[in-house]
mmCIF file of C-alpha atoms in Angstrom:
data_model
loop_
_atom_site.group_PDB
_atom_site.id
_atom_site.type_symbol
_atom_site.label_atom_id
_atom_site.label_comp_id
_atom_site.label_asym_id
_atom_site.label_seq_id
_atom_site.Cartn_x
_atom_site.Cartn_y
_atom_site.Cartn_z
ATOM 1 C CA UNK C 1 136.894 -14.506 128.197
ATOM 2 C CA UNK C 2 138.455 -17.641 129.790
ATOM 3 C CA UNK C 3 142.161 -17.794 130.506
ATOM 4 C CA UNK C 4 143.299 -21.021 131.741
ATOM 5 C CA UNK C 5 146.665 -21.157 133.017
ATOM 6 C CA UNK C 6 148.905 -23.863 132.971
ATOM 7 C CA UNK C 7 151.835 -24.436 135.263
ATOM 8 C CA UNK C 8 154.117 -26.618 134.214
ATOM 9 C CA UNK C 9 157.504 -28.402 135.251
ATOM 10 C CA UNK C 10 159.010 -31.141 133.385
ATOM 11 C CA UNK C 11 155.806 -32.737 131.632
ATOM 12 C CA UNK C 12 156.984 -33.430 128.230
ATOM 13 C CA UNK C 13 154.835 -36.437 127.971
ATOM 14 C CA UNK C 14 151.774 -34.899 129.027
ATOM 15 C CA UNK C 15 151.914 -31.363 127.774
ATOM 16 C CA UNK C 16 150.552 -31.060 124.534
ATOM 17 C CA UNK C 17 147.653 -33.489 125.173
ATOM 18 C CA UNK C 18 146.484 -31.362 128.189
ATOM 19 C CA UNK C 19 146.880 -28.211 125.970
ATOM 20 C CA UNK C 20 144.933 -29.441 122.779
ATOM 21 C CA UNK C 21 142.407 -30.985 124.964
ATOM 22 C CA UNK C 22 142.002 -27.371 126.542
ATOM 23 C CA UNK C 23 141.929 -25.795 123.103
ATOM 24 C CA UNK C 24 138.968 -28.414 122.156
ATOM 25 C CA UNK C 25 136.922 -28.139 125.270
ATOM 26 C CA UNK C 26 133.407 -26.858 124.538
ATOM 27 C CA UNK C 27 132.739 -23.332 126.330
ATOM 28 C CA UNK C 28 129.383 -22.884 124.910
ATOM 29 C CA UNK C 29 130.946 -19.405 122.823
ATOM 30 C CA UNK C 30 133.128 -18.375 125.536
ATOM 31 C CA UNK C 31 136.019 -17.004 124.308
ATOM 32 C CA UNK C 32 139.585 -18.469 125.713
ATOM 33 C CA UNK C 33 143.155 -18.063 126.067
ATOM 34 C CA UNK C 34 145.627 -20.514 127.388
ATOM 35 C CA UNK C 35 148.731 -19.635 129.437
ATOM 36 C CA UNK C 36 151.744 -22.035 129.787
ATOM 37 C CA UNK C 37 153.774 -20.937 132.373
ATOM 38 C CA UNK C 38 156.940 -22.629 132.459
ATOM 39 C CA UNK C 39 158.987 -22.985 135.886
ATOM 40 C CA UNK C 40 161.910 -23.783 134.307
ATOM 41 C CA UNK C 41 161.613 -27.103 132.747
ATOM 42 C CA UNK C 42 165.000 -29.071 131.657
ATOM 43 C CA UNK C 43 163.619 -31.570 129.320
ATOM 44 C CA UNK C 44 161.409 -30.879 125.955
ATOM 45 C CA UNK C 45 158.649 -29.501 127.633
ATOM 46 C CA UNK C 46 159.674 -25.686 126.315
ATOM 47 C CA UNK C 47 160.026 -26.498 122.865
ATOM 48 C CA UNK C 48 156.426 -28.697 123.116
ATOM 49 C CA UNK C 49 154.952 -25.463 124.560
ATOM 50 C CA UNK C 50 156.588 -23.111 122.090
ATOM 51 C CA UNK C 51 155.097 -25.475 119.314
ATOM 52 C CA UNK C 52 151.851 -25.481 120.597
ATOM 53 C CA UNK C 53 152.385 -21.647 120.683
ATOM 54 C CA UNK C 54 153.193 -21.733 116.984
ATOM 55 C CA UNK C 55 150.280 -24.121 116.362
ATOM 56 C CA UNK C 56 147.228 -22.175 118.205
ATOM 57 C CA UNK C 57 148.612 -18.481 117.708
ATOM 58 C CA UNK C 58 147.366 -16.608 119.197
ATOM 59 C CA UNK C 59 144.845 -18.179 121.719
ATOM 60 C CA UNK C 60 148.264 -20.252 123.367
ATOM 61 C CA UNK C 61 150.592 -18.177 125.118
ATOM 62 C CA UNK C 62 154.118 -19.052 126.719
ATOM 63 C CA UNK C 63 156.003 -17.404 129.769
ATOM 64 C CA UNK C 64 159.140 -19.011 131.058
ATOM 65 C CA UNK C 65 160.948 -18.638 134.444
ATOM 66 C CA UNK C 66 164.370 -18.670 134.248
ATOM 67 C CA UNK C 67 164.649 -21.207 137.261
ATOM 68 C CA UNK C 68 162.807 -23.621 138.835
ATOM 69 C CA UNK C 69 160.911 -21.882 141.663
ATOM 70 C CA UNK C 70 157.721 -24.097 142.438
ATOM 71 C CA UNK C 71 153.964 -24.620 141.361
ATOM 72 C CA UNK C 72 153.106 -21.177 143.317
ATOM 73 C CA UNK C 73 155.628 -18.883 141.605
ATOM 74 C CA UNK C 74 154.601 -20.617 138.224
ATOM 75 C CA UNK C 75 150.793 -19.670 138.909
ATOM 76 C CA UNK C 76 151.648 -16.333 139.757
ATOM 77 C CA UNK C 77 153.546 -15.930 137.089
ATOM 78 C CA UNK C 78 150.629 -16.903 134.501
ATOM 79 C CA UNK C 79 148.619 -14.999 136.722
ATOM 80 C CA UNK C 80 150.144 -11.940 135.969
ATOM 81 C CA UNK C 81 149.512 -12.180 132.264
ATOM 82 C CA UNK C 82 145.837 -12.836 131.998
ATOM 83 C CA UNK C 83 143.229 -10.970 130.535
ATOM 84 C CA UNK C 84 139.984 -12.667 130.682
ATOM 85 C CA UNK C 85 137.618 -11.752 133.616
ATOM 86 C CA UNK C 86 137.627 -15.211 134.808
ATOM 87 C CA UNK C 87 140.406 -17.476 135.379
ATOM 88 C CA UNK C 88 140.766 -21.962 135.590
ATOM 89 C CA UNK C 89 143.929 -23.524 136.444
ATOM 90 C CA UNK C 90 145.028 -26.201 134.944
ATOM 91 C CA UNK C 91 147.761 -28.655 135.991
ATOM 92 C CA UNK C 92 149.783 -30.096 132.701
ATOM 93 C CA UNK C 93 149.676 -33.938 134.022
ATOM 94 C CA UNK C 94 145.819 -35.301 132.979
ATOM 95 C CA UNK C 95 144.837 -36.071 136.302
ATOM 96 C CA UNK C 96 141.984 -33.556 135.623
ATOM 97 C CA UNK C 97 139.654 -33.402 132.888
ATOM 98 C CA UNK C 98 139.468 -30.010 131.114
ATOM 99 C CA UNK C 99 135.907 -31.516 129.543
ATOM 100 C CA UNK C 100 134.898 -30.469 133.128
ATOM 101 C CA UNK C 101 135.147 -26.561 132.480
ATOM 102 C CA UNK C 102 131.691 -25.922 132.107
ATOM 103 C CA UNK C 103 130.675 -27.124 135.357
ATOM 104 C CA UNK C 104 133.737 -24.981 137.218
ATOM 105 C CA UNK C 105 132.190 -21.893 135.134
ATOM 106 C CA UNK C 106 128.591 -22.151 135.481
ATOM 107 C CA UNK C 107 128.451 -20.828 139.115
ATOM 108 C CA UNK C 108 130.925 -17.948 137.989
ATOM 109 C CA UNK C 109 128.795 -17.463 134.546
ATOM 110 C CA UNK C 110 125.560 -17.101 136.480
ATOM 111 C CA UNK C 111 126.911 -14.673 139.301
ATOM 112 C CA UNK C 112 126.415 -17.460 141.896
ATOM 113 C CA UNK C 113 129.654 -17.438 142.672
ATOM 114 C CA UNK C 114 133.332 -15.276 142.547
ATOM 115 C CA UNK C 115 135.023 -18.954 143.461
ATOM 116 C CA UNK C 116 134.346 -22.187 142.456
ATOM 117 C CA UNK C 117 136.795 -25.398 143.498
ATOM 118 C CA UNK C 118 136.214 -28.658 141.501
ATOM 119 C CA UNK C 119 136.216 -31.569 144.595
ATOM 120 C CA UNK C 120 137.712 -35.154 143.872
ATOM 121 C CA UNK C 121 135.698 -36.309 146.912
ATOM 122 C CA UNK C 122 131.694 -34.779 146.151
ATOM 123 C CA UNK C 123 131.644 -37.968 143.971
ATOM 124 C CA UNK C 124 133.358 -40.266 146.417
ATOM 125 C CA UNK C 125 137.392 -40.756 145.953
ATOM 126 C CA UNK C 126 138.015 -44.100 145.136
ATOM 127 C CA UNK C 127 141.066 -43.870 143.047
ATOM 128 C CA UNK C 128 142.826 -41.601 145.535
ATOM 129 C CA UNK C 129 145.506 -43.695 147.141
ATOM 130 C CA UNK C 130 144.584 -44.022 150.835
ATOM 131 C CA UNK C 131 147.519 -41.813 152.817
ATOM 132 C CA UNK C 132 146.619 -39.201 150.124
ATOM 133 C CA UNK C 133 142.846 -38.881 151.090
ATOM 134 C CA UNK C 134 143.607 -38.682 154.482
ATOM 135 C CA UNK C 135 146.224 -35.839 154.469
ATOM 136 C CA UNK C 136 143.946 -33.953 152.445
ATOM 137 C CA UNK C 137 140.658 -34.558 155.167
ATOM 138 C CA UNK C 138 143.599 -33.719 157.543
ATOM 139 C CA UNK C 139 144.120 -30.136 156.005
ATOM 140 C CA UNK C 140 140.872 -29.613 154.542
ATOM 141 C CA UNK C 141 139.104 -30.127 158.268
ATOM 142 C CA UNK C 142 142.002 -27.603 159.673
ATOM 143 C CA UNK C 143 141.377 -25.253 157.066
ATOM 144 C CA UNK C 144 137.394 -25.270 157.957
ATOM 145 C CA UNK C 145 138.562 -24.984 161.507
ATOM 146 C CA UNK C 146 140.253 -22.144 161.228
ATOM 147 C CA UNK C 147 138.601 -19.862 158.470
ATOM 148 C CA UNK C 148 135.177 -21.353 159.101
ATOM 149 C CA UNK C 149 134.465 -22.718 156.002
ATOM 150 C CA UNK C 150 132.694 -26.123 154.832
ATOM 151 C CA UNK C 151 135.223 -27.040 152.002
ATOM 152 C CA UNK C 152 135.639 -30.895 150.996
ATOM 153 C CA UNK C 153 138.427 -30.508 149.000
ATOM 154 C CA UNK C 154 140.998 -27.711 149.876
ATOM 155 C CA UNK C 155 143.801 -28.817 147.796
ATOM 156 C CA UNK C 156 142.559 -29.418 144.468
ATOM 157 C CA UNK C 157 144.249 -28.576 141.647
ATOM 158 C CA UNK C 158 140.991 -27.105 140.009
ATOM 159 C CA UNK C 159 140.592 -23.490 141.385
ATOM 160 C CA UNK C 160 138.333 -20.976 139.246
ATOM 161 C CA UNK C 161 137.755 -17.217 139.997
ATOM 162 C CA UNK C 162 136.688 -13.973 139.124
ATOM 163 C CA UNK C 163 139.675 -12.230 137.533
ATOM 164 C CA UNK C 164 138.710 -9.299 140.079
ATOM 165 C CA UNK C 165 138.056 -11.920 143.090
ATOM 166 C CA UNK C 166 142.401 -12.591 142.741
ATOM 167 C CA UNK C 167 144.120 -9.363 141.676
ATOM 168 C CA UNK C 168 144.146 -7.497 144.853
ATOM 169 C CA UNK C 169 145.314 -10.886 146.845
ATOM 170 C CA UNK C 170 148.905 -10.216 148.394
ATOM 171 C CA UNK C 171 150.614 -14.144 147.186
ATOM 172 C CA UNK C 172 153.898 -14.994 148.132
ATOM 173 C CA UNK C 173 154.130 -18.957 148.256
ATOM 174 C CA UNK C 174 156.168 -20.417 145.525
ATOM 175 C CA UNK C 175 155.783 -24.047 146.378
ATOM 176 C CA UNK C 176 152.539 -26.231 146.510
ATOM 177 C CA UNK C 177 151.947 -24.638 149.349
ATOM 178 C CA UNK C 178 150.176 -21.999 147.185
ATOM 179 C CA UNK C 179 147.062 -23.836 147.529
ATOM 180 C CA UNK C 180 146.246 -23.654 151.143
ATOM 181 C CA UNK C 181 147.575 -19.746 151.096
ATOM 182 C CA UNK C 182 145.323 -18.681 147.977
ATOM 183 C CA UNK C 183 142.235 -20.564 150.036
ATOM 184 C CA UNK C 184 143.173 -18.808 152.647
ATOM 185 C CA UNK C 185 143.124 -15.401 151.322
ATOM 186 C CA UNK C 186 140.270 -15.724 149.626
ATOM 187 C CA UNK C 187 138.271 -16.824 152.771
ATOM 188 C CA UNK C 188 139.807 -14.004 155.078
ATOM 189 C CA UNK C 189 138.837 -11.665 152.290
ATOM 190 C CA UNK C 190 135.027 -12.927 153.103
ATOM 191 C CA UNK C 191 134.633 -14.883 149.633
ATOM 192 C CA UNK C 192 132.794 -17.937 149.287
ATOM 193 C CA UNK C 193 133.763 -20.696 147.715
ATOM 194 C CA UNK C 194 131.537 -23.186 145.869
ATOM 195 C CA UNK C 195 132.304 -26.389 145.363
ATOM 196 C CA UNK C 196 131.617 -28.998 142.394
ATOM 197 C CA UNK C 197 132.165 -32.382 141.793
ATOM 198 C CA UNK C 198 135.181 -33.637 139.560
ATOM 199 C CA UNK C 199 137.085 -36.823 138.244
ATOM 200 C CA UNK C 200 140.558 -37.380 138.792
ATOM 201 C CA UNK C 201 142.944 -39.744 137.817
ATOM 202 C CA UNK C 202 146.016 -39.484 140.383
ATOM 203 C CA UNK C 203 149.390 -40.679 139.035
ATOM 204 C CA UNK C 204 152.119 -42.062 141.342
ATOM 205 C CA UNK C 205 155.653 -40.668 141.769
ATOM 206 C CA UNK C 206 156.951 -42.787 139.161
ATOM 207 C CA UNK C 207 154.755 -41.564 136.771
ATOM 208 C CA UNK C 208 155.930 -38.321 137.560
ATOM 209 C CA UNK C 209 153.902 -36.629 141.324
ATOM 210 C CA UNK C 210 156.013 -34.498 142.417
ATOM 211 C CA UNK C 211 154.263 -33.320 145.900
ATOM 212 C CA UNK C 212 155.132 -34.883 149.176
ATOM 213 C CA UNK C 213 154.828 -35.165 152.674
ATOM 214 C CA UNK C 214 156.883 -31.868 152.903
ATOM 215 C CA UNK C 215 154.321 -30.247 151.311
ATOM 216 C CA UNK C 216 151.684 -31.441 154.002
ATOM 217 C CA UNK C 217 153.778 -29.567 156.689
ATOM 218 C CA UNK C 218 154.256 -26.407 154.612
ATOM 219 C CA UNK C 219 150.587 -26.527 153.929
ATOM 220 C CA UNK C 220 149.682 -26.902 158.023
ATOM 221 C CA UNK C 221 152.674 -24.009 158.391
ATOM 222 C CA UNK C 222 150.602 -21.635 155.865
ATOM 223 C CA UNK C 223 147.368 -21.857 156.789
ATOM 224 C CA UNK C 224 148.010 -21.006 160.388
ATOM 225 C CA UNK C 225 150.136 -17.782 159.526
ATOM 226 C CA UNK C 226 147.389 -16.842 157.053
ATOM 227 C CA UNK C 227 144.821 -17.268 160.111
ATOM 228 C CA UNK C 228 146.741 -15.457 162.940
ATOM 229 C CA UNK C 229 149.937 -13.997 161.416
ATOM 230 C CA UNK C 230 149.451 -12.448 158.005
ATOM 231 C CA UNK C 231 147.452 -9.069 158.057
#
């Protein structure tokens, strides 16, 4: 089984399109679940998720935090409610294409690999706004640096695993900063990570990004205690 979880914060324009298009996607038999995790949200993104709940009972699932707390905490919170051996996730804002799926899994279906990243830049990035693509060559070069790996694309949104690849990984980021800590886990744990191409459609802030240059530091901050700090 696939469970795809879906943090979410605030996306009641996107929601249920990302969720049905998830529910649609073609997983050649696969079987699925699909796990909104809800970090809080103040407009009508909980009652789109608890319809969509109502709607695809019982392959849709809802968990909601009682405070906003960040992407990371929402992840883990999902996370923590999955059953299927492997797991996608899935950001609720159609920058990424669920249709995709079957190319994240294929490594993971044929024992190639425990963890596959979908990169915006195998393809070329040409939609990526320019001060975007370089911070991310910024930290994806560091994080090669440091854990030795040959990633392109270390902060993608599209992360598939191995259920058992994740559950003994200590996590404790809460912000976006969960994506350069997971990465580095997994690479201090001696996993390799495999790497596919992807589309993406970036939106700007006013269409609702909420990550910023903050995040870059935090992300520099993390991946240097997960190299020489965190044991």
């Amino acid at each position: 089984m696939l469970s795809v979880v879906i943090p979410v914060y605030n996306e009641e324009a996107t929601i249920r399109e990302v969720v049905e298009r998830v529910c649609a996607v073609d997983l050649g038999g696969l079987k699925r679940e699909v796990i909104i995790s809800d970090d809080g949200s103040t407009d009508a993104t909980a009652a789109a998720a608890e319809g969509l709940r109502s709607q695809h009972t019982p392959i849709v699932r809802v968990y909601t935090s009682p405070a906003n707390l960040g992407k990371g905490a929402a992840v883990r919170l999902g996370m923590s409610f999955v059953s299927g051996d492997f797991i996608i996730i899935q950001d609720a804002d159609l920058e990424l294409d669920p249709s995709e799926y079957i190319h994240m899994l294929a490594p993971l279906l044929s024992g190639e690999a425990e963890v596959v990243y979908g990169s915006r830049f195998l393809r070329g990035s040409p939609n990526t706004p320019f001060r975007k693509r370089l911070a991310n060559r910024f930290l994806t070069r560091l994080t090669n640096l440091l854990f030795g790996s040959r990633l392109t694309d270390m902060e993608t949104a599209y992360k598939a695993f191995r259920r058992d690849t994740v559950q003994g990984l200590r996590l404790r980021c809460v912000r976006f900063d969960f994506e350069p800590e997971i990465t580095a886990k997994l690479l201090r744990a001696g996993r390799r990570i495999v790497e596919v191409p992807i589309s993406f459609r970036p939106r700007t802030r006013e269409q609702g990004k909420k990550i910023s240059w903050i995040d870059g530091v935090e992300a520099v901050y993390t991946l240097v205690r997960c190299r020489f700090f965190d044991r």
